[in-house]
Structure formats: structure tokens, C-alpha cells
PDB file of C-alpha atoms in Angstrom:
ATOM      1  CA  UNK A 238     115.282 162.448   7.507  1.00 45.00           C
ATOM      2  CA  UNK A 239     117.001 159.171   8.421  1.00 48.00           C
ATOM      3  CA  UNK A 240     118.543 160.731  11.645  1.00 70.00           C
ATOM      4  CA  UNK A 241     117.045 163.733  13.462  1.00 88.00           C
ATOM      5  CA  UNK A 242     121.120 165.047  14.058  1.00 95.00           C
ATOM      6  CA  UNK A 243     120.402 168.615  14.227  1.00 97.00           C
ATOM      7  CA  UNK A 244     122.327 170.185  11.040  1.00 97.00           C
ATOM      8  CA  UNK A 245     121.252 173.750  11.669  1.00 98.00           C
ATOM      9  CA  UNK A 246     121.537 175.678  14.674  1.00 98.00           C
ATOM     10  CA  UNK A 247     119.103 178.461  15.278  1.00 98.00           C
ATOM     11  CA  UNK A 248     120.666 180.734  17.870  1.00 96.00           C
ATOM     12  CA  UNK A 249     119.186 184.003  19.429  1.00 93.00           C
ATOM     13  CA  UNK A 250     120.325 186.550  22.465  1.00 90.00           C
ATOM     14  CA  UNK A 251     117.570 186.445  24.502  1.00 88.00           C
ATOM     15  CA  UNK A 252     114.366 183.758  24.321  1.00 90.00           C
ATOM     16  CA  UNK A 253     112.304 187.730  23.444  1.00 89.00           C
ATOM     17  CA  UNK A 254     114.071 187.033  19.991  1.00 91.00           C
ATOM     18  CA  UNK A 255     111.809 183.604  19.327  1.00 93.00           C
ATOM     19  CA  UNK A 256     108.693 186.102  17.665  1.00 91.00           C
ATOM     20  CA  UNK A 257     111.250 186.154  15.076  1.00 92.00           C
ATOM     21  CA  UNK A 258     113.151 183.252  15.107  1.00 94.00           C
ATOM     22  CA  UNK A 259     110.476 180.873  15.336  1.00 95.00           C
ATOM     23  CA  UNK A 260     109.922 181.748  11.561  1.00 94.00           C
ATOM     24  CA  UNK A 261     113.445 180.422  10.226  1.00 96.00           C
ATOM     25  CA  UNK A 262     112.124 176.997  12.510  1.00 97.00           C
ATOM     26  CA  UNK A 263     109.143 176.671  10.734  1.00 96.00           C
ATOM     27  CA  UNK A 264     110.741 177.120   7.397  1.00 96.00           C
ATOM     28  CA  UNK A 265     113.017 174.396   8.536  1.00 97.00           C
ATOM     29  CA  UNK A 266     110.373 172.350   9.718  1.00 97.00           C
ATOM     30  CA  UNK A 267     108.345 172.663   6.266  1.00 96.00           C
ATOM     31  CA  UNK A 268     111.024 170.820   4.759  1.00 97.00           C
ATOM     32  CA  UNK A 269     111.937 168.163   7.410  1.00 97.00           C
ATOM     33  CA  UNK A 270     115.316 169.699   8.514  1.00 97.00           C
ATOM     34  CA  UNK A 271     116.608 168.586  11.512  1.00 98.00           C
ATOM     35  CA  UNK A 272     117.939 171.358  13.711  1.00 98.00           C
ATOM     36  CA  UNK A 273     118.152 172.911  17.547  1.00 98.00           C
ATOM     37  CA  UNK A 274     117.747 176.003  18.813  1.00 97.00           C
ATOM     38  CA  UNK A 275     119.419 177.677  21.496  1.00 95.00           C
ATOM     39  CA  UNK A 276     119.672 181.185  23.517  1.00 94.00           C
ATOM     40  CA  UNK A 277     123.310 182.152  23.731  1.00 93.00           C
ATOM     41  CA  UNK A 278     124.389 185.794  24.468  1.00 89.00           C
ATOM     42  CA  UNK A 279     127.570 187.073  22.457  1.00 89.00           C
ATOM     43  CA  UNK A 280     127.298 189.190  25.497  1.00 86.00           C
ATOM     44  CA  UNK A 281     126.451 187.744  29.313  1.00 87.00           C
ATOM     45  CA  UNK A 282     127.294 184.364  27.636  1.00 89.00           C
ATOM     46  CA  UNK A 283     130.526 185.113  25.785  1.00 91.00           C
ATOM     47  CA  UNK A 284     132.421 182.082  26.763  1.00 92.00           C
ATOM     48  CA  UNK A 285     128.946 179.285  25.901  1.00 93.00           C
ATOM     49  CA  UNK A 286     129.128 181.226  22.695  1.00 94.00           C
ATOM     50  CA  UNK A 287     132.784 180.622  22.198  1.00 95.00           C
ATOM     51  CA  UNK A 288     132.184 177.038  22.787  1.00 96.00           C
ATOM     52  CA  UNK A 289     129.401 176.832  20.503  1.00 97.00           C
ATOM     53  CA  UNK A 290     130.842 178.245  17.228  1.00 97.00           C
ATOM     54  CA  UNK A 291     134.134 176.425  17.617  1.00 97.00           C
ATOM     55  CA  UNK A 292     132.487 172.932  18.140  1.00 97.00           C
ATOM     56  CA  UNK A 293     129.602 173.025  15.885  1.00 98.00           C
ATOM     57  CA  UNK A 294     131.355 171.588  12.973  1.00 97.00           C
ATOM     58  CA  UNK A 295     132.263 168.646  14.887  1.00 97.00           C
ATOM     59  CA  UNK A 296     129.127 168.501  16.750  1.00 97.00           C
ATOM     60  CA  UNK A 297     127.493 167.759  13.147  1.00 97.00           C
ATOM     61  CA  UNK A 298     126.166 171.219  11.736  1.00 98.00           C
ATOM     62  CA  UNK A 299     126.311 172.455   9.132  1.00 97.00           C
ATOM     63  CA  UNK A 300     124.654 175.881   8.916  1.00 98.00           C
ATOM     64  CA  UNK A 301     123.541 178.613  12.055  1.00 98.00           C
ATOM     65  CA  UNK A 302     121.049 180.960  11.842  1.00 97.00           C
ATOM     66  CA  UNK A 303     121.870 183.970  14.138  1.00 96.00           C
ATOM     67  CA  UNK A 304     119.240 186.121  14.976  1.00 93.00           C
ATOM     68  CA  UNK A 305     120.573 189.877  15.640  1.00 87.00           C
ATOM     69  CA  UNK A 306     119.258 192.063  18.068  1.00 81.00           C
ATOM     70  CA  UNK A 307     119.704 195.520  19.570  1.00 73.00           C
ATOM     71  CA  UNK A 308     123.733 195.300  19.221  1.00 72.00           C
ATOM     72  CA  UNK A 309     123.763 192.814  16.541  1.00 79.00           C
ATOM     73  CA  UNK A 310     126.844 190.825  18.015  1.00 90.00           C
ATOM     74  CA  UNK A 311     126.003 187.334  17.915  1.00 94.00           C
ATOM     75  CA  UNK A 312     125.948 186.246  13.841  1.00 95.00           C
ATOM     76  CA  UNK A 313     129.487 188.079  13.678  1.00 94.00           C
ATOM     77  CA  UNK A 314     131.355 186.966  16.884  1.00 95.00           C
ATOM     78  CA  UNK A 315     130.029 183.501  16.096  1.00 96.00           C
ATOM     79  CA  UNK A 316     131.217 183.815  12.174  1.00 95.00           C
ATOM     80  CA  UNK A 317     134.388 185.041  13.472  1.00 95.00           C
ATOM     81  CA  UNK A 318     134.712 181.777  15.604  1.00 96.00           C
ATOM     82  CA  UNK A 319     133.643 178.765  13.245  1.00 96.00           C
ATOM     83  CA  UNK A 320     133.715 177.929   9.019  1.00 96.00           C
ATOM     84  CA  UNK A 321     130.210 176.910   8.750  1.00 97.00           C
ATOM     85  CA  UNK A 322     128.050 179.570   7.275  1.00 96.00           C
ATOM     86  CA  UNK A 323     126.299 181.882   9.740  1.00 97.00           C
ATOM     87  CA  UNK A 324     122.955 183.755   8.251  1.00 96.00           C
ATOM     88  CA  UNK A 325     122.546 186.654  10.245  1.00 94.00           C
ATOM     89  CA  UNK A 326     118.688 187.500  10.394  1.00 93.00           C
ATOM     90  CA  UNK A 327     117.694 191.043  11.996  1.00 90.00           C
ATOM     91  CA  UNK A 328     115.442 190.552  15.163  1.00 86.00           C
ATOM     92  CA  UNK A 329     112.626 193.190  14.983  1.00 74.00           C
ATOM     93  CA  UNK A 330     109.304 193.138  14.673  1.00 53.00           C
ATOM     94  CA  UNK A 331     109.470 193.603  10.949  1.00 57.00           C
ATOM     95  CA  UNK A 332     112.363 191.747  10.364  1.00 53.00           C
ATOM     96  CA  UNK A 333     109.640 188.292   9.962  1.00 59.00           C
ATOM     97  CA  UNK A 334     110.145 187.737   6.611  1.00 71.00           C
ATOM     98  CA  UNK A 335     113.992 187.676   7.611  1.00 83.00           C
ATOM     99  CA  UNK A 336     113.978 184.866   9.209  1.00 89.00           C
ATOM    100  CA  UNK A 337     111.840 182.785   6.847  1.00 88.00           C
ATOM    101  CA  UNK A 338     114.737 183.464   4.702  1.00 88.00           C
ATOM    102  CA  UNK A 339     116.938 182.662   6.770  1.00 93.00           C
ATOM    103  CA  UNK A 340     115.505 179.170   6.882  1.00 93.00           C
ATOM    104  CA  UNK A 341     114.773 179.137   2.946  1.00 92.00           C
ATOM    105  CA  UNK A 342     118.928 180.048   2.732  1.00 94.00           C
ATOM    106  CA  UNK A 343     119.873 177.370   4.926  1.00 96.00           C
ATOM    107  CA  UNK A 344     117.336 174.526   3.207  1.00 95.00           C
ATOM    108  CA  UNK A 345     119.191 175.765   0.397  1.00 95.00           C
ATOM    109  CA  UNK A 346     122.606 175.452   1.045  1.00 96.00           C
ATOM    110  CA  UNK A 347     121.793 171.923   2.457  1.00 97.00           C
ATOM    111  CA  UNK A 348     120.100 171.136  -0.566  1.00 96.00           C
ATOM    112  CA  UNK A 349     123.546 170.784  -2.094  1.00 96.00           C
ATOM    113  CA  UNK A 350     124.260 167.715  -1.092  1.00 96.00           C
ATOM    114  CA  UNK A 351     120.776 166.795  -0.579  1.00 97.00           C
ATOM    115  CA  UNK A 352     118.927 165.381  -3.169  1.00 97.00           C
ATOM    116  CA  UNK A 353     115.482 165.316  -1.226  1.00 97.00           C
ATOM    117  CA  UNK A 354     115.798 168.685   0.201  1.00 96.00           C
ATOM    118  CA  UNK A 355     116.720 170.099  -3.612  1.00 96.00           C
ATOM    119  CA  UNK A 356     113.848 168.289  -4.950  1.00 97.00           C
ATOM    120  CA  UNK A 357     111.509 169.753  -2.493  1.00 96.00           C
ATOM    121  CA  UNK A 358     112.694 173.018  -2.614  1.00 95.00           C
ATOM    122  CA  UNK A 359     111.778 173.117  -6.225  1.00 94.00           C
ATOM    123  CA  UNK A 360     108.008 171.868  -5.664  1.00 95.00           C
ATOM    124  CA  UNK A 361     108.426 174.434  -2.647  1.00 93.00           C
ATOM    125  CA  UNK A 362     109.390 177.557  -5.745  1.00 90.00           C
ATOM    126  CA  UNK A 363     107.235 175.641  -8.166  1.00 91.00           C
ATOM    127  CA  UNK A 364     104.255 176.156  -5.711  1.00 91.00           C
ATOM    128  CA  UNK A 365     105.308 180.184  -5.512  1.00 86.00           C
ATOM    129  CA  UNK A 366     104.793 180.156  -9.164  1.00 85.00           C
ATOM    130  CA  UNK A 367     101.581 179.071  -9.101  1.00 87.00           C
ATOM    131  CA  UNK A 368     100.391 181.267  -6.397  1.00 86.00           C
ATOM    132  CA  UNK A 369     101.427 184.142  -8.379  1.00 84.00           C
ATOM    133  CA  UNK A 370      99.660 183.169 -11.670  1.00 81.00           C
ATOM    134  CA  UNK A 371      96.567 182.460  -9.307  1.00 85.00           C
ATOM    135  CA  UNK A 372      96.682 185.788  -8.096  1.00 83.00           C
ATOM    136  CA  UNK A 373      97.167 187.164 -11.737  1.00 84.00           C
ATOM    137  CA  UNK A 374      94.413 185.386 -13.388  1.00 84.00           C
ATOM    138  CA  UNK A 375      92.339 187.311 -10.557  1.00 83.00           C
ATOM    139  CA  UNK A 376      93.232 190.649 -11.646  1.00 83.00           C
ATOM    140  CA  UNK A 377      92.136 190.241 -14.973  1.00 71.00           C
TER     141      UNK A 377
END
């Protein structure tokens, strides 16, 4: 991480959302992601959000995690208003795993063009692995 320039954006309606959102953060913070996280309302917020999506390319992102709630506005109406890719991630209380997805998606599409974030998202699915084999060698 030679800057800390956020290059994901983890947005959510209301700061109630952060239960869920704080997941995709973590996820992001496993792997040494720079990123920021905001509240901004598709709806008592419509023009910040406006601003937002159309200047987050320039303002150095490169993805947005969106967290959905009860109307499920913001990861469309900020799609529909920038390029980047915007991982919408359902805001309930079941919806955890979601978001750690929605981090695990984003690590991934950076790892692209990232050689240390592809390297460590490897160990990250090697380590899976071995978790599950732990956990079979216990049921026999």
C-alpha cells in the first residue's frame, strides 16, 4: 500500500446500514485496501449522490460497494451515474455474508492489476482450502 488513496468506496443510506457494511471494510482491510466510506442517500441526498458517482473515477476509485436497503436505490442510481463497477450488497440482518463478498469481489477485481493483492488473495483461497480439509479430517 504505497499510498492510502482510497480505491474503493463503501457507500450506505443511512449510518443503521454499517452492521452490514462494516463486513465488506474488514474484508478490505484484511488485505490492505485502501478505501472510504460514506453515508449518501439516493433519496434525501440525491444531488451528494449525483456528485459522488460522476466524480469518483477522477477522484481515484476504482470500485463502490453499495449497500441496499429497504428501497434498494442507491447501487443502481449510482451505477446509472458512473463506469466503475458498483457491487450492490443487500442490507439486512442476514445479508452479512453479502458484504464480505462484496469486499472479496472488489479485492478481486483490483487484483487485476495488482500483483500483491492477486498474490494474497490466493494464500487468502489457499487458506479456505485448508480449513475445509481440517474440518474433513475431523469427520472421519
Amino acid at each position: 500500500m504505497a499510498d492510502n488513496k482510497p480505491e474503493v468506496a463503501v457507500i450506505m443510506g443511512s449510518a443503521s446500514d454499517w452492521e452490514t457494511m462494516k463486513h465488506a471494510c474488514e474484508m478490505l482491510d484484511q488485505f490492505e485496501v485502501p478505501y472510504m466510506k460514506q453515508v449518501i442517500s439516493a433519496h434525501r441526498t440525491p444531488e451528494l449522490m449525483g456528485e459522488f458517482a460522476h466524480n469518483a473515477r477522477a477522484n481515484g476509485l476504482k470500485v463502490i460497494i453499495a449497500g441496499a436497503g429497504g428501497a434498494a436505490h442507491l447501487p443502481g442510481m449510482v451505477a446509472a451515474q458512473t463506469t466503475l463497477p458498483v457491487i450492490g450488497v443487500p442490507v439486512r440482518s442476514h445479508a452479512l455474508s453479502g458484504a464480505t463478498n462484496a469486499g472479496l469481489l472488489a479485492v478481486s477485481i483490483l487484483s487485476t492489476t495488482d500483483e500483491r493483492l492477486a498474490k494474497a488473495l490466493q494464500d487468502y483461497r489457499d487458506s479456505l482450502k485448508e480449513k475445509v480439509a481440517e474440518s474433513n479430517a475431523q469427520l472421519v
